[in-house]
mmCIF file of C-alpha atoms in Angstrom:
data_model
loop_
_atom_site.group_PDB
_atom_site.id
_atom_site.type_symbol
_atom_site.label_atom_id
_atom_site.label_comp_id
_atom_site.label_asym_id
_atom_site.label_seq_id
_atom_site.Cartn_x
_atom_site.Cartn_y
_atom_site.Cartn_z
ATOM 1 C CA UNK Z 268 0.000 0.000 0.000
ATOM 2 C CA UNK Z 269 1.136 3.544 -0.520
ATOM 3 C CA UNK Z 270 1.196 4.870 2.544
ATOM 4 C CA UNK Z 271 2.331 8.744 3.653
ATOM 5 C CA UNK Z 272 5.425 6.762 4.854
ATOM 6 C CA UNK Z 273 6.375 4.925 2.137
ATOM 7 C CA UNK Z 274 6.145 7.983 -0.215
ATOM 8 C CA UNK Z 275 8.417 10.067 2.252
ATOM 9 C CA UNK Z 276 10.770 7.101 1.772
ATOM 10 C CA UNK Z 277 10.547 6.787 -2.002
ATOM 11 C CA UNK Z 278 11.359 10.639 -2.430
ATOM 12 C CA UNK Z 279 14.484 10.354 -0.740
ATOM 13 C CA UNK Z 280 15.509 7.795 -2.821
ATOM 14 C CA UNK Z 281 17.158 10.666 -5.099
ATOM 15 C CA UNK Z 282 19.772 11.235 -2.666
ATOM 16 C CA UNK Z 283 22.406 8.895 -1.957
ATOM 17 C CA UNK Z 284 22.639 8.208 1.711
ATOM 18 C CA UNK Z 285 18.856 7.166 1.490
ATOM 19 C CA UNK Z 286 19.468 4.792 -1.203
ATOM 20 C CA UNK Z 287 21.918 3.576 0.396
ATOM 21 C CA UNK Z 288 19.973 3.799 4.196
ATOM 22 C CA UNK Z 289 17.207 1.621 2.365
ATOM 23 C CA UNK Z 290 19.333 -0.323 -0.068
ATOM 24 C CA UNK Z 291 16.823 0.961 -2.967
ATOM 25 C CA UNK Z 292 16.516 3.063 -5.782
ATOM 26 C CA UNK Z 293 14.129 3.797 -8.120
ATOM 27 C CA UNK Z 294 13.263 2.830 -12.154
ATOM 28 C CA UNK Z 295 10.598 4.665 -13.913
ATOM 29 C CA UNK Z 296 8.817 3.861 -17.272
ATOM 30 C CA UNK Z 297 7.163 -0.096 -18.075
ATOM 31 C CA UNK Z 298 9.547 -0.301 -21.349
ATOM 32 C CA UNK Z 299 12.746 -0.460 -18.886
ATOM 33 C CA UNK Z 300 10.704 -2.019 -15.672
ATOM 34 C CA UNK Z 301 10.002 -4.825 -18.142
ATOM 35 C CA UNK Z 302 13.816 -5.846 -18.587
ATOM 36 C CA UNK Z 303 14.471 -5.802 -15.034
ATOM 37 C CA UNK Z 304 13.186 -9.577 -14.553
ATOM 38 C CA UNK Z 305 15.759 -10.401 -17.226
ATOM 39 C CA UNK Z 306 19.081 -9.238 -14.940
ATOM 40 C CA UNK Z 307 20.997 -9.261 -11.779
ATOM 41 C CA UNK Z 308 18.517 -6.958 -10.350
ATOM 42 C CA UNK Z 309 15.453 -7.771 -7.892
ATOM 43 C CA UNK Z 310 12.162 -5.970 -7.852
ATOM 44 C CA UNK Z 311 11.002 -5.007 -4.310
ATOM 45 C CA UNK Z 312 7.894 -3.521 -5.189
ATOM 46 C CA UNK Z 313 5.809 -2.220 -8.252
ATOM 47 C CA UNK Z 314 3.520 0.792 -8.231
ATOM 48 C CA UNK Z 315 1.651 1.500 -11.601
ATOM 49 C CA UNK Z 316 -1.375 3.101 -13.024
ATOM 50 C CA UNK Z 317 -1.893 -0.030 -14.561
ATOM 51 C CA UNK Z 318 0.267 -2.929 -13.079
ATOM 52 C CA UNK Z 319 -1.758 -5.733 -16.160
ATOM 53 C CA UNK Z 320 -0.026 -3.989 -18.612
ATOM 54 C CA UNK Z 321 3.628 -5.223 -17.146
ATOM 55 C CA UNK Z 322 3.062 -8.893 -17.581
ATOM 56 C CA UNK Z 323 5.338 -9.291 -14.306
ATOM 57 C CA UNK Z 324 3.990 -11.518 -12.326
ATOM 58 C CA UNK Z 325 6.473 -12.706 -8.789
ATOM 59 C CA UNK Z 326 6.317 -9.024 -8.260
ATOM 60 C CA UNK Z 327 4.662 -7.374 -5.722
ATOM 61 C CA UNK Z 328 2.522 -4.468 -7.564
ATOM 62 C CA UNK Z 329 0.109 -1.989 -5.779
ATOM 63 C CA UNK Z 330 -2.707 -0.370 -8.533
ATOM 64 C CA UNK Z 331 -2.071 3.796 -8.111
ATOM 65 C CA UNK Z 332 -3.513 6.576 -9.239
ATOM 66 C CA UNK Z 333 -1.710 9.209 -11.408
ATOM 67 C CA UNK Z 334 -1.839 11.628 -8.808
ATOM 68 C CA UNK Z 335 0.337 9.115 -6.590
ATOM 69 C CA UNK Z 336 2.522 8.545 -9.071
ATOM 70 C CA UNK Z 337 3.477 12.079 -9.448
ATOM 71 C CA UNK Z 338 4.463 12.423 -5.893
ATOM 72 C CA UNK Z 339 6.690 9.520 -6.016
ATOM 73 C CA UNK Z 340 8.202 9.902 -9.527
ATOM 74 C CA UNK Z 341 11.170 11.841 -10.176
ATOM 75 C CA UNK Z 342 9.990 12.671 -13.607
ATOM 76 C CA UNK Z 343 8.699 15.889 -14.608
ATOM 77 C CA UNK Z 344 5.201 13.825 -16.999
ATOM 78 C CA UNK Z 345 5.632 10.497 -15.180
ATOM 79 C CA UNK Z 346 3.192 7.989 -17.829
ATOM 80 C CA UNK Z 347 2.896 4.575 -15.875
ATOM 81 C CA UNK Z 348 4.612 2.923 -13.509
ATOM 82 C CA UNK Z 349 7.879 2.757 -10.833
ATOM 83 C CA UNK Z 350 9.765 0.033 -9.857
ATOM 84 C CA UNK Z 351 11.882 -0.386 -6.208
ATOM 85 C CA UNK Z 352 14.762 -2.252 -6.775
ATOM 86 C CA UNK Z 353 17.359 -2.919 -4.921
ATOM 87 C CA UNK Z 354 20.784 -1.888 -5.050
ATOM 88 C CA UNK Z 355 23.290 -4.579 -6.348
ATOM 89 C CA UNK Z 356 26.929 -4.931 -5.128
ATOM 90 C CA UNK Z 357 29.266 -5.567 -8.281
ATOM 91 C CA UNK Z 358 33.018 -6.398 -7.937
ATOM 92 C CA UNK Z 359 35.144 -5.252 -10.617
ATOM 93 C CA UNK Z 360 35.581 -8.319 -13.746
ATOM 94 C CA UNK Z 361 38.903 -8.902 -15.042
ATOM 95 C CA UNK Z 362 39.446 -6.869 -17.609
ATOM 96 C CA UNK Z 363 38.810 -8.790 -21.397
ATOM 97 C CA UNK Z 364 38.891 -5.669 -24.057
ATOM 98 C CA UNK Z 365 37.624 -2.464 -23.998
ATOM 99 C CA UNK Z 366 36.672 -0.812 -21.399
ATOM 100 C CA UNK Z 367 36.052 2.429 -19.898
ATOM 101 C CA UNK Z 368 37.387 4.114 -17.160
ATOM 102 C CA UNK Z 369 35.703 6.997 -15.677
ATOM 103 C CA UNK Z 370 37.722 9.928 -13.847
ATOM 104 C CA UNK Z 371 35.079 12.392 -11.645
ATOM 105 C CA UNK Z 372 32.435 12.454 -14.192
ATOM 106 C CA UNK Z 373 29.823 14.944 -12.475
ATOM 107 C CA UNK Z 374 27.201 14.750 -14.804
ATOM 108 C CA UNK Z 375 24.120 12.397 -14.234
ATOM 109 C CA UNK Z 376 23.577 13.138 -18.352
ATOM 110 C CA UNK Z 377 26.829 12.285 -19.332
ATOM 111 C CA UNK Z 378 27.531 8.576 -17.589
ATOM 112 C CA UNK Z 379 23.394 7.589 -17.947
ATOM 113 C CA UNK Z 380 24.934 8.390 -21.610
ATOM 114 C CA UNK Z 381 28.057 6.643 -21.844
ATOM 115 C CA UNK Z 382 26.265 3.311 -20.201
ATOM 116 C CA UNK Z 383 24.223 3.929 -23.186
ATOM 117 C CA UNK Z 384 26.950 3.796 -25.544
ATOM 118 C CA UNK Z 385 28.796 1.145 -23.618
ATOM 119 C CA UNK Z 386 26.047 -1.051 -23.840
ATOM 120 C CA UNK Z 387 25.745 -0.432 -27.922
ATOM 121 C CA UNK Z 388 28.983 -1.155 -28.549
ATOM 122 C CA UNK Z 389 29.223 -4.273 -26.582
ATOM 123 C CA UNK Z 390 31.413 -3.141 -23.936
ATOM 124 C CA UNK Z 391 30.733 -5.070 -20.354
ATOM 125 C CA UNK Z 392 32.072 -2.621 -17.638
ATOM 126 C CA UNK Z 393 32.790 0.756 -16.730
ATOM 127 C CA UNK Z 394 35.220 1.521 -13.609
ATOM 128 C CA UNK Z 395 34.606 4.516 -12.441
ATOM 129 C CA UNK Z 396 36.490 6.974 -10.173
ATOM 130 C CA UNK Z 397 34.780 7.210 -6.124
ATOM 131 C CA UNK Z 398 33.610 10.163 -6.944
ATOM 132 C CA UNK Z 399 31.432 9.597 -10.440
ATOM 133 C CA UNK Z 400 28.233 10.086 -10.020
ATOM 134 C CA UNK Z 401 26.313 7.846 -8.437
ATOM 135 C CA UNK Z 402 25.462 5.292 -10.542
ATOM 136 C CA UNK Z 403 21.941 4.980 -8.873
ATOM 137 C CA UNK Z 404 20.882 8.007 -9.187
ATOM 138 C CA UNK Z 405 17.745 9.102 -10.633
ATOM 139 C CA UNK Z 406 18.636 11.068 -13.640
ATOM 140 C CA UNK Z 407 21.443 8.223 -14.760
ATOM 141 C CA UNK Z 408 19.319 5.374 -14.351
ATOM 142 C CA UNK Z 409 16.813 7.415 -16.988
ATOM 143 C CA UNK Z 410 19.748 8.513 -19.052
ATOM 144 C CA UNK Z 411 21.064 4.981 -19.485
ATOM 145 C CA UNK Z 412 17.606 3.717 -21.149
ATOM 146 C CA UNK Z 413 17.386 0.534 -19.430
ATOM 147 C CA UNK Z 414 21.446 -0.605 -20.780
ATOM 148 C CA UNK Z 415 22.243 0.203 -17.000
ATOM 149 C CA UNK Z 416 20.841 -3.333 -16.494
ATOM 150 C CA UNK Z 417 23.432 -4.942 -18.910
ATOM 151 C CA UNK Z 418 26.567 -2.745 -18.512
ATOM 152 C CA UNK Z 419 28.771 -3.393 -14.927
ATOM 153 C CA UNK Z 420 29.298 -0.082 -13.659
ATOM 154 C CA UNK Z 421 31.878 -0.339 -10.318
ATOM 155 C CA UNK Z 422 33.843 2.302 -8.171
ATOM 156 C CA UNK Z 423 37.131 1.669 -7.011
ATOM 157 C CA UNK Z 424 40.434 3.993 -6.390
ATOM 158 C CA UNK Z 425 41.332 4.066 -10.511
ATOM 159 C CA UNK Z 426 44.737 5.095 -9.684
ATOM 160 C CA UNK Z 427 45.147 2.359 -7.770
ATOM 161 C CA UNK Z 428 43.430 -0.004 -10.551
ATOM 162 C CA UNK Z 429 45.094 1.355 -13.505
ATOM 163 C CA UNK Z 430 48.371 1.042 -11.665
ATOM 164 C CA UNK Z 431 47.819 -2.727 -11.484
ATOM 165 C CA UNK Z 432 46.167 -2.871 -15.086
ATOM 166 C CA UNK Z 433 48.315 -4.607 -17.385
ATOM 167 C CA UNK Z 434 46.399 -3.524 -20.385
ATOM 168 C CA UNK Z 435 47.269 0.104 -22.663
ATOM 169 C CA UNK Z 436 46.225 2.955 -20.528
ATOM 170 C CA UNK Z 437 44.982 5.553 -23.223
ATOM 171 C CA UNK Z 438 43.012 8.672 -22.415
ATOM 172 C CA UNK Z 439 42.000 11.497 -24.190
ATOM 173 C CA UNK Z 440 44.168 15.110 -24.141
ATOM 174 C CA UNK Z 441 44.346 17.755 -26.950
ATOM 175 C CA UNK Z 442 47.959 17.355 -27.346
ATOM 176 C CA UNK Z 443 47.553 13.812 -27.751
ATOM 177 C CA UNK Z 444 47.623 11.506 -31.306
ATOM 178 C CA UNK Z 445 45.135 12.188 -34.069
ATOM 179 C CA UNK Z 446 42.790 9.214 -33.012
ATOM 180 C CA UNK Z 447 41.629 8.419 -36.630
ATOM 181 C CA UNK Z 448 45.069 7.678 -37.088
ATOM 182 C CA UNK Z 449 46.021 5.792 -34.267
ATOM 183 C CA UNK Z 450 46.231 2.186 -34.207
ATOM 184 C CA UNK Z 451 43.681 1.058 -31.374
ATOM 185 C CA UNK Z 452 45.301 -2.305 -29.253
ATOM 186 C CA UNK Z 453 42.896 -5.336 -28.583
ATOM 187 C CA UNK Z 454 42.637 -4.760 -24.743
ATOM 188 C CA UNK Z 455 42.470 -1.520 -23.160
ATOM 189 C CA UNK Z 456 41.397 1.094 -21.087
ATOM 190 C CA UNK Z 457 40.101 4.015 -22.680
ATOM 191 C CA UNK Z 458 40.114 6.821 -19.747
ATOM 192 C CA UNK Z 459 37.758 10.192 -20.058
ATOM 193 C CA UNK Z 460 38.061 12.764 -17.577
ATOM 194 C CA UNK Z 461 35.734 15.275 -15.912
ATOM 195 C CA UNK Z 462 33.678 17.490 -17.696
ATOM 196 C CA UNK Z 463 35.512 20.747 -16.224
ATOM 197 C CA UNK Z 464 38.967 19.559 -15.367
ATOM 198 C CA UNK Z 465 39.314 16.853 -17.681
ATOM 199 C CA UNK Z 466 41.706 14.097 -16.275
ATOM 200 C CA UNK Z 467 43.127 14.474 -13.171
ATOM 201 C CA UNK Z 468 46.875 14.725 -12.711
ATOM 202 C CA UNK Z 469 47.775 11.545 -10.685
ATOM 203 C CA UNK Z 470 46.022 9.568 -13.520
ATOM 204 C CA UNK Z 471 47.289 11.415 -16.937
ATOM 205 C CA UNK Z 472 50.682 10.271 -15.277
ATOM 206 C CA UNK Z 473 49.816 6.804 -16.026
ATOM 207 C CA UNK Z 474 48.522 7.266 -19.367
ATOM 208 C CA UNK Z 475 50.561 4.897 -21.700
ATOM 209 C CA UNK Z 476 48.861 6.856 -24.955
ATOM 210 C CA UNK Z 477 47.033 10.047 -25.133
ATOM 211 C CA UNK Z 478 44.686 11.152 -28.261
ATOM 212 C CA UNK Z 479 42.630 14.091 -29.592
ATOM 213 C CA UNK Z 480 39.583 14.398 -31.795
ATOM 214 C CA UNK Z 481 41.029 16.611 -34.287
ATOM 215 C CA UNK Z 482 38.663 20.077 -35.140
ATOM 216 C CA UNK Z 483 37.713 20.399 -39.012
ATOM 217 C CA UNK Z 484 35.385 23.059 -38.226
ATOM 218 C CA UNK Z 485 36.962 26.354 -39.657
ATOM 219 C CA UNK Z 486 35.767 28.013 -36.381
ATOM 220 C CA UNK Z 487 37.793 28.376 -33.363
ATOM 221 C CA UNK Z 488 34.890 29.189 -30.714
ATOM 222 C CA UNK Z 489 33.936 25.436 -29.733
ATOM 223 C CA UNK Z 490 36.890 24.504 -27.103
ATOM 224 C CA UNK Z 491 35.718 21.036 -26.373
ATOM 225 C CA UNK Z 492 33.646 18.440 -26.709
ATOM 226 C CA UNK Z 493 31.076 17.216 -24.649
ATOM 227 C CA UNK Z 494 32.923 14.321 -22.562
ATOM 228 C CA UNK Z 495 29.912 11.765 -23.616
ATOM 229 C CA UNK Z 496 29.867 13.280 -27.093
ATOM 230 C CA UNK Z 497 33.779 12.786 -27.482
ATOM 231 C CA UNK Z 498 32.996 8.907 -26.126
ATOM 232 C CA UNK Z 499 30.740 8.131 -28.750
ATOM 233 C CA UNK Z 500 33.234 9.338 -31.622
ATOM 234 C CA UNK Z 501 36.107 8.059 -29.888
ATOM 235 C CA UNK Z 502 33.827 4.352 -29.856
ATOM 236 C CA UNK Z 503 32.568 5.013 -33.102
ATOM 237 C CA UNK Z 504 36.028 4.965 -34.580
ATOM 238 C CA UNK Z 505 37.208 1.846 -32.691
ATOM 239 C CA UNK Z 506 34.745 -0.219 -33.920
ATOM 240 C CA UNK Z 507 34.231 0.913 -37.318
ATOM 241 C CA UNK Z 508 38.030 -0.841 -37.548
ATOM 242 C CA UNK Z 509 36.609 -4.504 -35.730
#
């Protein structure tokens, strides 16, 4: 039932310490709620304007009206339904290919994004700096259109990770190699830095390779690219090549 209490507790969910108080966080829309069943994550609960229309049925789902659902959806026109999941722990894979390594992105846009693109490329995990984004929060999970459920996304110390890496370390830098001319390895880490500041210091140290998207635009005004804009290129490129 949706009680006063339980929608004080769902609007909390879009800060941190609360999801991490209640080991929950919330996914919003039936197209993405309908995946869920199909990966590591578990349903706790279901409300929906119309739960028949999910076809889920181990989970628990309370019938709401819209006017409920606005108060507990983070969504400016919330349509259907929300889904309280709970969190999942994920230890970092051994690395096999590419993968992405994520230094202070701020953004919720920009790494809901780059799961996106991870996911259509076929790339398994990102490792992302301690302080990325939370990975759980509202505005990546809708960013990510559901490929948060198929992409590993885990936190660690990267300095300490890419230390022990014993694949290429390449990252991006506009003194770095013209990347459409730049021979791409088999395994590596491809490392994009924060949207401000770009890569940290500590970290461009252990860059084995750096490369730049080159500018064809006669125009000098544009300084950079967006950092999730610059991934997709930067992916584009690789795998045009496989």
């Amino acid at each position: 039932m949706l009680t006063a209490h339980k929608i004080k507790i769902l609007q909390s969910l879009d800060k941190k310490k609360f999801r991490q108080k209640y080991n929950l966080f919330l996914v919003e829309g039936n197209k993405t709620i309908k995946e869920i069943p199909f990966s590591h994550y578990k349903i706790s609960e279901i409300f929906s304007v119309n739960p028949g229309e999910l076809g889920i049925n181990d989970a628990n789902a309370t019938e709401i009206t819209p006017n409920d659902l606005k108060k507990i959806s983070f969504l400016q026109h919330p349509k259907d339904s929300v889904a309280v999941c709970e969190l999942l722990d994920s230890e970092v894979s051994e690395h096999v290919g590419t993968q992405l390594v994520l230094d202070g992105i701020q953004d919720p846009g920009n790494l809901g994004t780059m799961i996106r693109l991870a996911d259509w490329f076929g790339i398994d995990q990102i490792v992302c700096s301690e302080d990325t984004v939370d990975l759980y929060n509202p505005k990546v999970i809708q960013a990510s259109m559901g490929s948060f459920l198929r992409v590993k996304v885990v936190y660690q110390n990267i300095e300490e990770y890419l230390t022990s890496s014993d694949a290429a370390i390449i990252g991006t830098d506009m003194d770095g190699t013209n990347f459409y001319e730049f021979g791409f390895p088999e395994k590596f880490n491809l490392v994009l830095g924060n949207e401000g500041n770009g890569i940290r210091p500590e970290i461009e140290n252990l860059l084995t390779e750096k490369i730049t998207i080159p500018r064809f635009g006669k125009s000098r005004s544009t300084e950079s690219l967006n950092v999730s804009m610059a991934a997709g290129i930067i992916l584009g490129q690789i795998f045009s090549k496989k």
